[in-house]
C-alpha cells in the first residue's frame, strides 16, 4: 500500500453514493509521535469538512514506533489511539472510494504560535473539540495505565507544576522555523519563580534528554518527579534524530511511544504548566484545558 507520491490523490474511485475513505499518512520516518498527532489532527479536520471518513495509516509507512519486521502487518497508531471513526485500514482500503491524503502537513493544524498556545480568541477550541468528540481518543488500556502511573507518582494533595523541555536533536539540529529552546539555566530560573508564584510543591518533568533530567534534579532535588523511563544520552551528529534511535530491548519501538504518550497526558493533568515550544507542548496546551496557569518560552525561531 506504500505510495511515494506525497500529493493527495484517489487510488480507487467508484460509486459516488458509497463512503469515501481518506487515508492519513506521513512520507517521512524521522518524526515523533506528537508531531504526527498534530499532523493527524489537521488531516482529520480536513477529511470531516469534506464528508470523508479519516483513517490513520502508520502500518504501510515507516515510523519510529513500528518495528521494521511489522511494517505492513500492524498499525502503530492503534498501539496508542483509536481510529478517528473506529474504521480500520482493511475496511478503508477495500472501500470503493479511497483517497490517499498528502504525505505531509496540511493547514490549518495546531502549531507552535504563541497565540495558539495562549488560546487567544479561543483558538484551541476546534482542536479540543476533536478530542471531545472522540476523533483523537487514547486507547482505554493506555489511559488506564496512565492513571495508575499518576496515582503512584503524586499524592492527592500535591500541587504539581508540569514542565516540558526539549534537548537532544531539537537543540543540535536547530531546524529552520522551529522555536528556539531555552537553556537549562533559564528553565531552572523560570521554574523556581513559577513554583512560588503558583503555589506548587512538586515538579513533573517531561523530557527525552538525560542531561536535562540530571540538571533539573540537581537544582530541585526530591521536588522534581520524573517518569521511570530510559533517557537519551545524546551525541550530537548531523541529522541524528532522536526518535529513530532505538535501545536493545524487547518491544522498544512500542515502549518509546508509550513513554512519550504517558509524559504528555500526565503533563496535561498537572495544576499548572511551563513549556518549551515544540509539538509536545502544543498538544499539552490542547489537552490541558484545566490548567490554572501556563507559561511558554517565547525565544523566537531558529533561522
Coordinates of N, CA, C and O in Angstrom, one line a residue, residues 86-246:
X86 N -13.3 4.8 14.2 CA -13.3 3.4 14.5 C -13.4 2.5 13.2 O -13.8 1.4 13.3
X87 N -12.9 3.0 12.1 CA -12.8 2.3 10.9 C -11.3 2.0 10.7 O -10.5 2.9 10.7
X88 N -11.0 0.7 10.5 CA -9.6 0.2 10.3 C -9.2 0.3 8.8 O -10.0 0.5 7.9
X89 N -7.9 0.0 8.6 CA -7.3 0.1 7.3 C -7.8 -0.9 6.3 O -8.0 -0.6 5.1
X90 N -8.1 -2.1 6.8 CA -8.6 -3.1 5.9 C -9.9 -2.7 5.3 O -10.1 -2.8 4.1
X91 N -10.8 -2.2 6.1 CA -12.1 -1.8 5.6 C -11.9 -0.6 4.7 O -12.6 -0.5 3.6
X92 N -11.1 0.3 5.0 CA -10.9 1.5 4.2 C -10.3 1.2 2.9 O -10.8 1.6 1.8
X93 N -9.2 0.4 2.8 CA -8.6 0.1 1.5 C -9.5 -0.8 0.6 O -9.3 -0.8 -0.6
X94 N -10.4 -1.5 1.3 CA -11.4 -2.3 0.5 C -12.6 -1.5 0.0 O -13.5 -2.1 -0.6
X95 N -12.7 -0.3 0.4 CA -13.8 0.6 0.0 C -13.8 0.9 -1.5 O -12.8 0.7 -2.2
X96 N -14.9 1.4 -2.0 CA -15.0 1.8 -3.4 C -14.3 3.1 -3.7 O -13.8 3.3 -4.8
X97 N -14.2 4.0 -2.7 CA -13.6 5.3 -2.9 C -12.6 5.5 -1.9 O -12.9 5.6 -0.7
X98 N -11.3 5.6 -2.3 CA -10.2 5.7 -1.4 C -9.3 6.8 -1.9 O -8.8 6.8 -3.0
X99 N -9.0 7.8 -1.0 CA -8.1 8.9 -1.2 C -6.9 8.7 -0.3 O -7.1 8.6 0.9
X100 N -5.7 8.8 -0.9 CA -4.5 9.0 -0.1 C -4.3 10.5 0.2 O -4.2 11.3 -0.8
X101 N -4.3 10.9 1.4 CA -4.1 12.3 1.8 C -2.6 12.6 1.5 O -1.8 11.8 1.2
X102 N -2.4 13.9 1.6 CA -1.0 14.4 1.4 C -0.1 13.7 2.4 O -0.5 13.5 3.6
X103 N 1.1 13.4 2.0 CA 2.1 12.7 2.9 C 2.8 13.6 3.8 O 3.8 13.3 4.4
X104 N 2.3 14.9 4.0 CA 2.9 15.8 4.9 C 1.8 16.7 5.6 O 0.6 16.3 5.5
X105 N 2.2 17.8 6.2 CA 1.2 18.6 6.9 C 0.2 19.3 6.0 O 0.5 19.5 4.8
X106 N -0.9 19.5 6.5 CA -2.0 20.2 5.8 C -2.4 21.4 6.8 O -2.4 21.2 8.0
X107 N -2.8 22.5 6.2 CA -3.3 23.6 7.0 C -4.8 23.7 6.9 O -5.4 23.4 5.9
X108 N -5.5 24.2 8.0 CA -4.9 24.5 9.3 C -4.6 23.3 10.1 O -5.1 22.2 9.9
X109 N -3.7 23.4 11.1 CA -3.3 22.4 12.0 C -2.8 23.1 13.3 O -2.4 24.3 13.2
X110 N -2.8 22.5 14.4 CA -2.2 23.1 15.6 C -0.7 23.3 15.5 O 0.0 22.3 15.2
X111 N -0.2 24.5 15.7 CA 1.2 24.8 15.5 C 1.9 25.2 16.8 O 1.4 24.9 17.9
X112 N 2.9 26.0 16.7 CA 3.7 26.5 17.9 C 3.4 28.0 18.1 O 4.1 28.5 19.0
X113 N 2.6 28.6 17.4 CA 2.4 30.1 17.6 C 1.9 30.4 19.0 O 1.1 29.7 19.6
X114 N 2.4 31.5 19.5 CA 2.1 31.9 20.9 C 0.6 32.2 21.0 O 0.0 31.9 22.0
X115 N 0.0 32.7 20.0 CA -1.4 33.0 20.0 C -2.3 31.7 20.2 O -3.3 31.7 20.9
X116 N -1.8 30.6 19.6 CA -2.5 29.3 19.8 C -2.2 28.8 21.2 O -3.2 28.4 21.9
X117 N -1.0 28.8 21.6 CA -0.6 28.2 22.9 C -1.3 28.9 24.0 O -1.8 28.3 25.0
X118 N -1.5 30.2 23.9 CA -2.1 31.0 24.9 C -3.6 31.2 24.7 O -4.3 31.9 25.4
X119 N -4.1 30.4 23.7 CA -5.6 30.3 23.4 C -6.2 31.7 23.2 O -7.3 32.0 23.6
X120 N -5.5 32.5 22.4 CA -6.0 33.8 22.1 C -7.2 33.6 21.1 O -7.2 32.8 20.2
X121 N -8.3 34.4 21.4 CA -9.5 34.3 20.5 C -10.1 32.8 20.5 O -10.7 32.4 19.6
X122 N -9.8 32.1 21.7 CA -10.3 30.7 21.8 C -9.9 29.8 20.7 O -10.6 29.0 20.2
X123 N -8.6 30.0 20.2 CA -8.1 29.3 19.1 C -7.9 27.8 19.3 O -7.7 27.1 18.3
X124 N -7.8 27.4 20.5 CA -7.7 26.0 20.8 C -9.0 25.2 20.7 O -9.0 24.0 20.7
X125 N -10.1 25.9 20.7 CA -11.4 25.3 20.8 C -11.7 24.2 19.8 O -12.1 23.1 20.1
X126 N -11.4 24.5 18.5 CA -11.7 23.5 17.5 C -10.9 22.2 17.6 O -11.3 21.1 17.3
X127 N -9.6 22.4 18.1 CA -8.8 21.2 18.3 C -9.2 20.4 19.5 O -9.2 19.2 19.5
X128 N -9.6 21.1 20.6 CA -10.1 20.4 21.8 C -11.4 19.7 21.4 O -11.7 18.6 22.0
X129 N -12.2 20.3 20.5 CA -13.5 19.6 20.2 C -13.2 18.3 19.5 O -14.0 17.3 19.6
X130 N -12.1 18.2 18.7 CA -11.8 16.9 18.0 C -11.6 15.8 19.1 O -12.0 14.7 18.9
X131 N -10.9 16.2 20.2 CA -10.7 15.2 21.3 C -12.0 14.9 22.0 O -12.4 13.7 22.2
X132 N -12.8 15.9 22.3 CA -14.1 15.7 23.0 C -15.0 14.9 22.2 O -15.8 14.1 22.8
X133 N -15.0 15.0 20.9 CA -15.9 14.2 20.0 C -15.4 12.8 19.7 O -16.0 12.1 19.0
X134 N -14.2 12.5 20.3 CA -13.7 11.1 20.2 C -12.9 10.8 19.0 O -12.5 9.7 18.7
X135 N -12.5 11.8 18.2 CA -11.7 11.6 17.0 C -10.2 11.3 17.3 O -9.5 10.8 16.4
X136 N -9.7 11.7 18.5 CA -8.3 11.5 18.8 C -8.3 10.7 20.2 O -7.5 11.0 21.0
X137 N -9.1 9.7 20.3 CA -9.2 9.0 21.6 C -8.1 8.1 21.9 O -7.6 7.3 21.0
X138 N -7.5 8.2 23.1 CA -6.5 7.4 23.6 C -7.1 6.0 23.9 O -8.2 5.9 24.4
X139 N -6.3 4.9 23.5 CA -6.8 3.6 23.8 C -7.1 3.4 25.3 O -6.3 3.9 26.2
X140 N -8.2 2.8 25.7 CA -8.6 2.7 27.1 C -7.5 2.0 27.9 O -7.3 2.4 29.1
X141 N -6.8 1.0 27.4 CA -5.8 0.3 28.1 C -4.6 1.3 28.4 O -4.0 1.2 29.5
X142 N -4.3 2.1 27.4 CA -3.2 3.1 27.7 C -3.6 4.1 28.7 O -2.8 4.5 29.6
X143 N -4.9 4.6 28.7 CA -5.4 5.6 29.6 C -5.4 5.0 31.0 O -5.1 5.7 32.0
X144 N -5.8 3.7 31.2 CA -5.8 3.1 32.5 C -4.4 3.1 33.1 O -4.2 3.3 34.3
X145 N -3.4 2.7 32.2 CA -2.0 2.7 32.6 C -1.6 4.1 33.1 O -0.8 4.2 34.1
X146 N -1.9 5.1 32.3 CA -1.5 6.5 32.7 C -2.1 6.9 34.0 O -1.4 7.5 34.8
X147 N -3.4 6.6 34.2 CA -4.0 7.0 35.5 C -3.4 6.3 36.7 O -3.2 6.8 37.8
X148 N -3.0 5.0 36.5 CA -2.3 4.2 37.5 C -0.9 4.8 37.8 O -0.5 4.9 39.0
X149 N -0.3 5.3 36.8 CA 1.1 5.9 37.0 C 0.9 7.2 37.7 O 1.7 7.5 38.6
X150 N -0.1 8.0 37.4 CA -0.3 9.2 38.1 C -0.5 9.0 39.6 O 0.0 9.7 40.5
X151 N -1.3 8.0 39.9 CA -1.6 7.6 41.3 C -0.3 7.3 42.1 O -0.2 7.6 43.3
X152 N 0.6 6.6 41.4 CA 1.9 6.2 42.1 C 2.8 7.4 42.2 O 3.5 7.5 43.2
X153 N 2.8 8.3 41.3 CA 3.7 9.5 41.3 C 3.4 10.6 42.3 O 4.2 11.2 42.9
X154 N 2.1 10.8 42.4 CA 1.6 12.0 43.1 C 0.6 11.7 44.2 O -0.2 10.8 44.1
X155 N 0.7 12.4 45.4 CA -0.3 12.3 46.4 C -1.5 13.2 46.0 O -1.4 14.1 45.3
X156 N -2.7 12.8 46.6 CA -3.9 13.5 46.2 C -3.8 15.0 46.4 O -4.4 15.8 45.7
X157 N -3.0 15.5 47.5 CA -3.0 16.9 47.8 C -1.8 17.6 47.2 O -1.6 18.8 47.4
X158 N -1.0 16.9 46.3 CA 0.1 17.6 45.6 C -0.4 18.6 44.7 O -1.4 18.4 44.0
X159 N 0.3 19.7 44.6 CA 0.1 20.8 43.6 C 1.2 20.7 42.7 O 2.4 21.0 43.1
X160 N 1.0 20.3 41.4 CA 2.1 19.9 40.5 C 2.3 20.9 39.4 O 1.3 21.2 38.7
X161 N 3.5 21.3 39.2 CA 3.9 22.1 38.1 C 4.5 21.2 37.0 O 5.5 20.6 37.2
X162 N 3.8 21.1 35.9 CA 4.3 20.3 34.8 C 5.3 21.1 34.0 O 5.1 22.3 33.8
X163 N 6.4 20.5 33.6 CA 7.5 21.1 32.9 C 7.9 20.3 31.7 O 8.2 19.1 31.9
X164 N 7.8 20.9 30.5 CA 8.3 20.1 29.3 C 9.4 20.9 28.7 O 9.3 22.1 28.3
X165 N 10.6 20.2 28.6 CA 11.8 20.7 28.0 C 12.3 19.8 26.9 O 12.3 18.6 27.1
X166 N 12.8 20.3 25.8 CA 13.4 19.5 24.7 C 14.9 19.8 24.7 O 15.3 20.9 24.9
X167 N 15.6 18.7 24.4 CA 17.1 18.9 24.2 C 17.5 18.1 23.0 O 16.8 18.2 21.9
X168 N 18.5 17.3 23.1 CA 19.0 16.4 22.0 C 18.9 17.0 20.6 O 19.5 18.1 20.4
X169 N 18.3 16.3 19.7 CA 18.3 16.8 18.3 C 17.6 18.1 18.0 O 18.0 18.8 17.1
X170 N 16.6 18.4 18.8 CA 15.9 19.7 18.6 C 16.9 20.9 18.8 O 16.8 21.8 18.0
X171 N 17.7 20.8 19.8 CA 18.7 21.9 20.0 C 19.9 21.8 19.1 O 20.3 22.8 18.5
X172 N 20.3 20.6 18.8 CA 21.5 20.4 18.0 C 21.2 20.8 16.5 O 22.0 21.4 15.8
X173 N 20.1 20.3 15.9 CA 19.8 20.5 14.5 C 19.4 21.9 14.2 O 19.5 22.4 13.1
X174 N 18.8 22.6 15.2 CA 18.3 24.0 15.0 C 17.5 24.1 13.7 O 17.9 25.0 12.9
X175 N 16.5 23.3 13.5 CA 15.8 23.3 12.2 C 15.1 24.6 12.0 O 14.5 25.2 12.9
X176 N 15.3 25.1 10.8 CA 14.8 26.4 10.4 C 13.3 26.5 10.7 O 12.5 25.6 10.3
X177 N 12.9 27.6 11.3 CA 11.5 27.8 11.6 C 11.0 27.2 12.9 O 9.9 27.5 13.3
X178 N 11.8 26.3 13.5 CA 11.3 25.7 14.7 C 11.6 26.6 15.9 O 12.6 27.4 15.8
X179 N 10.8 26.6 16.9 CA 11.0 27.5 18.1 C 12.4 27.3 18.8 O 12.8 26.1 19.0
X180 N 13.0 28.3 19.2 CA 14.3 28.3 19.9 C 14.0 27.7 21.3 O 13.0 28.1 22.0
X181 N 14.8 26.7 21.8 CA 14.6 26.1 23.1 C 15.4 26.8 24.2 O 16.5 27.3 23.9
X182 N 14.8 26.9 25.4 CA 15.5 27.6 26.4 C 16.7 26.8 26.9 O 16.7 25.6 26.9
X183 N 17.7 27.5 27.5 CA 18.8 26.8 28.1 C 18.3 26.2 29.4 O 17.2 26.7 30.0
X184 N 19.0 25.2 30.0 CA 18.5 24.6 31.2 C 18.6 25.7 32.3 O 17.7 25.7 33.2
X185 N 19.6 26.6 32.3 CA 19.7 27.6 33.3 C 18.5 28.5 33.3 O 18.0 28.9 34.4
X186 N 18.1 28.9 32.1 CA 16.9 29.8 32.0 C 15.6 29.0 32.5 O 14.8 29.6 33.2
X187 N 15.5 27.8 32.2 CA 14.4 26.9 32.6 C 14.4 26.8 34.1 O 13.3 27.0 34.7
X188 N 15.5 26.6 34.8 CA 15.6 26.5 36.2 C 15.1 27.8 36.9 O 14.3 27.7 37.9
X189 N 15.6 28.9 36.4 CA 15.2 30.2 36.9 C 13.7 30.4 36.8 O 13.0 30.8 37.8
X190 N 13.1 30.1 35.7 CA 11.7 30.2 35.4 C 10.9 29.3 36.3 O 9.9 29.7 36.9
X191 N 11.3 28.0 36.4 CA 10.6 27.1 37.2 C 10.6 27.5 38.7 O 9.6 27.4 39.4
X192 N 11.7 28.0 39.2 CA 11.8 28.5 40.6 C 10.8 29.5 40.9 O 10.1 29.5 41.9
X193 N 10.7 30.5 40.0 CA 9.7 31.6 40.1 C 8.3 31.1 40.1 O 7.4 31.5 40.9
X194 N 8.0 30.2 39.1 CA 6.6 29.8 39.0 C 6.2 28.8 40.1 O 5.0 28.8 40.5
X195 N 7.1 28.0 40.7 CA 6.8 27.2 41.8 C 6.2 28.0 43.0 O 5.2 27.7 43.6
X196 N 6.9 29.2 43.3 CA 6.4 30.0 44.3 C 5.2 30.8 43.9 O 4.2 30.9 44.7
X197 N 5.2 31.4 42.8 CA 4.1 32.2 42.3 C 2.8 31.5 42.2 O 1.7 32.0 42.5
X198 N 2.9 30.2 41.8 CA 1.6 29.4 41.6 C 1.4 28.4 42.7 O 0.5 27.6 42.6
X199 N 2.2 28.5 43.8 CA 1.9 27.7 45.0 C 1.9 26.2 44.7 O 1.0 25.5 45.0
X200 N 3.0 25.7 44.0 CA 3.1 24.3 43.6 C 4.2 23.7 44.5 O 5.2 24.3 44.9
X201 N 4.0 22.4 44.9 CA 5.0 21.8 45.8 C 5.8 20.7 45.1 O 6.7 20.1 45.6
X202 N 5.4 20.3 43.9 CA 6.1 19.3 43.1 C 6.2 19.8 41.6 O 5.4 20.6 41.1
X203 N 7.3 19.2 41.0 CA 7.5 19.4 39.6 C 7.4 18.1 38.9 O 8.0 17.1 39.4
X204 N 6.7 18.0 37.8 CA 6.7 16.8 37.0 C 7.4 17.2 35.7 O 6.9 18.0 34.9
X205 N 8.6 16.6 35.5 CA 9.5 17.0 34.4 C 9.3 16.0 33.3 O 9.5 14.8 33.5
X206 N 9.0 16.4 32.1 CA 9.0 15.6 30.9 C 10.0 16.1 29.9 O 10.1 17.2 29.5
X207 N 10.9 15.2 29.5 CA 11.9 15.4 28.5 C 12.4 14.1 28.0 O 12.1 13.0 28.6
X208 N 13.2 14.1 27.0 CA 13.9 12.9 26.5 C 15.3 12.9 26.8 O 16.0 11.9 26.7
X209 N 15.8 14.0 27.4 CA 17.3 14.3 27.5 C 17.8 14.0 28.9 O 17.4 14.6 29.9
X210 N 18.7 13.1 29.0 CA 19.3 12.7 30.3 C 20.0 13.8 31.0 O 19.9 14.0 32.2
X211 N 20.7 14.7 30.2 CA 21.4 15.8 30.8 C 20.4 16.8 31.5 O 20.7 17.3 32.6
X212 N 19.3 17.0 30.8 CA 18.3 17.9 31.4 C 17.8 17.4 32.7 O 17.6 18.1 33.7
X213 N 17.5 16.1 32.7 CA 17.0 15.4 33.9 C 18.0 15.6 35.0 O 17.6 16.0 36.2
X214 N 19.2 15.4 34.8 CA 20.2 15.5 35.8 C 20.4 16.9 36.4 O 20.5 17.1 37.6
X215 N 20.3 17.9 35.5 CA 20.5 19.3 36.0 C 19.3 19.8 36.7 O 19.4 20.5 37.7
X216 N 18.1 19.4 36.3 CA 16.8 19.8 37.0 C 16.7 19.1 38.3 O 16.4 19.8 39.3
X217 N 17.1 17.9 38.4 CA 17.0 17.2 39.7 C 18.1 17.7 40.6 O 17.8 17.8 41.8
X218 N 19.2 18.1 40.1 CA 20.3 18.7 41.0 C 19.8 20.0 41.6 O 20.1 20.3 42.7
X219 N 19.0 20.7 40.8 CA 18.5 22.0 41.2 C 17.4 21.9 42.2 O 17.2 22.7 43.2
X220 N 16.5 20.9 42.0 CA 15.3 20.9 42.8 C 15.1 19.6 43.7 O 14.2 19.5 44.5
X221 N 16.0 18.7 43.6 CA 16.0 17.5 44.5 C 14.7 16.7 44.4 O 14.2 16.5 43.3
X222 N 14.2 16.3 45.5 CA 13.0 15.4 45.6 C 11.7 16.1 45.1 O 10.7 15.5 44.9
X223 N 11.8 17.4 45.0 CA 10.6 18.1 44.5 C 10.3 17.8 43.0 O 9.2 17.8 42.6
X224 N 11.4 17.4 42.3 CA 11.3 17.0 40.9 C 11.0 15.5 40.7 O 11.8 14.7 41.2
X225 N 9.9 15.2 40.1 CA 9.5 13.9 39.8 C 9.6 13.6 38.3 O 9.2 14.5 37.5
X226 N 10.1 12.4 37.9 CA 10.1 12.1 36.5 C 9.5 10.7 36.3 O 9.4 9.9 37.3
X227 N 9.2 10.4 35.1 CA 8.7 9.0 34.8 C 9.9 8.1 34.8 O 11.0 8.4 34.5
X228 N 9.6 6.9 35.3 CA 10.7 5.8 35.3 C 10.8 5.3 33.9 O 10.1 4.4 33.4
X229 N 11.7 5.9 33.1 CA 11.9 5.5 31.7 C 13.4 5.7 31.4 O 14.2 6.2 32.1
X230 N 13.8 5.3 30.2 CA 15.1 5.5 29.7 C 15.2 6.9 29.1 O 14.4 7.3 28.3
X231 N 16.3 7.6 29.5 CA 16.5 8.9 28.9 C 17.7 8.9 28.0 O 18.6 8.0 28.1
X232 N 17.8 9.8 27.0 CA 18.8 9.7 26.0 C 20.1 10.5 26.4 O 20.0 11.6 26.8
X233 N 21.2 9.8 26.3 CA 22.5 10.4 26.5 C 23.0 10.7 25.1 O 23.6 9.9 24.4
X234 N 22.6 11.9 24.6 CA 22.7 12.3 23.2 C 24.1 12.7 22.8 O 24.8 13.5 23.5
X235 N 24.5 12.2 21.6 CA 25.8 12.6 21.0 C 25.4 13.4 19.7 O 24.9 12.8 18.8
X236 N 25.7 14.7 19.7 CA 25.3 15.5 18.6 C 26.0 15.1 17.3 O 27.3 14.9 17.3
X237 N 25.3 14.8 16.3 CA 25.8 14.5 14.9 C 24.8 15.0 13.9 O 23.6 15.1 14.2
X238 N 25.3 15.4 12.7 CA 24.4 16.0 11.7 C 23.3 15.0 11.4 O 23.6 13.8 11.1
X239 N 22.1 15.4 11.4 CA 21.0 14.6 11.0 C 20.6 13.5 12.0 O 19.8 12.6 11.7
X240 N 21.2 13.5 13.2 CA 21.0 12.5 14.2 C 19.7 12.7 14.9 O 19.6 13.4 15.9
X241 N 18.6 12.1 14.4 CA 17.3 12.3 15.0 C 17.0 11.3 16.1 O 17.1 10.1 15.9
X242 N 16.6 11.9 17.3 CA 16.5 11.0 18.5 C 15.3 10.0 18.3 O 15.4 8.9 18.9
X243 N 14.3 10.4 17.6 CA 13.1 9.5 17.6 C 13.3 8.2 16.8 O 12.6 7.3 16.9
X244 N 14.4 8.2 16.0 CA 14.6 6.9 15.2 C 15.8 6.1 15.8 O 16.2 5.1 15.2
X245 N 16.3 6.5 17.0 CA 17.3 5.7 17.7 C 16.6 4.7 18.6 O 15.6 5.1 19.3
X246 N 17.0 3.5 18.7 CA 16.3 2.5 19.5 C 17.3 1.8 20.4 O 18.5 1.6 20.1

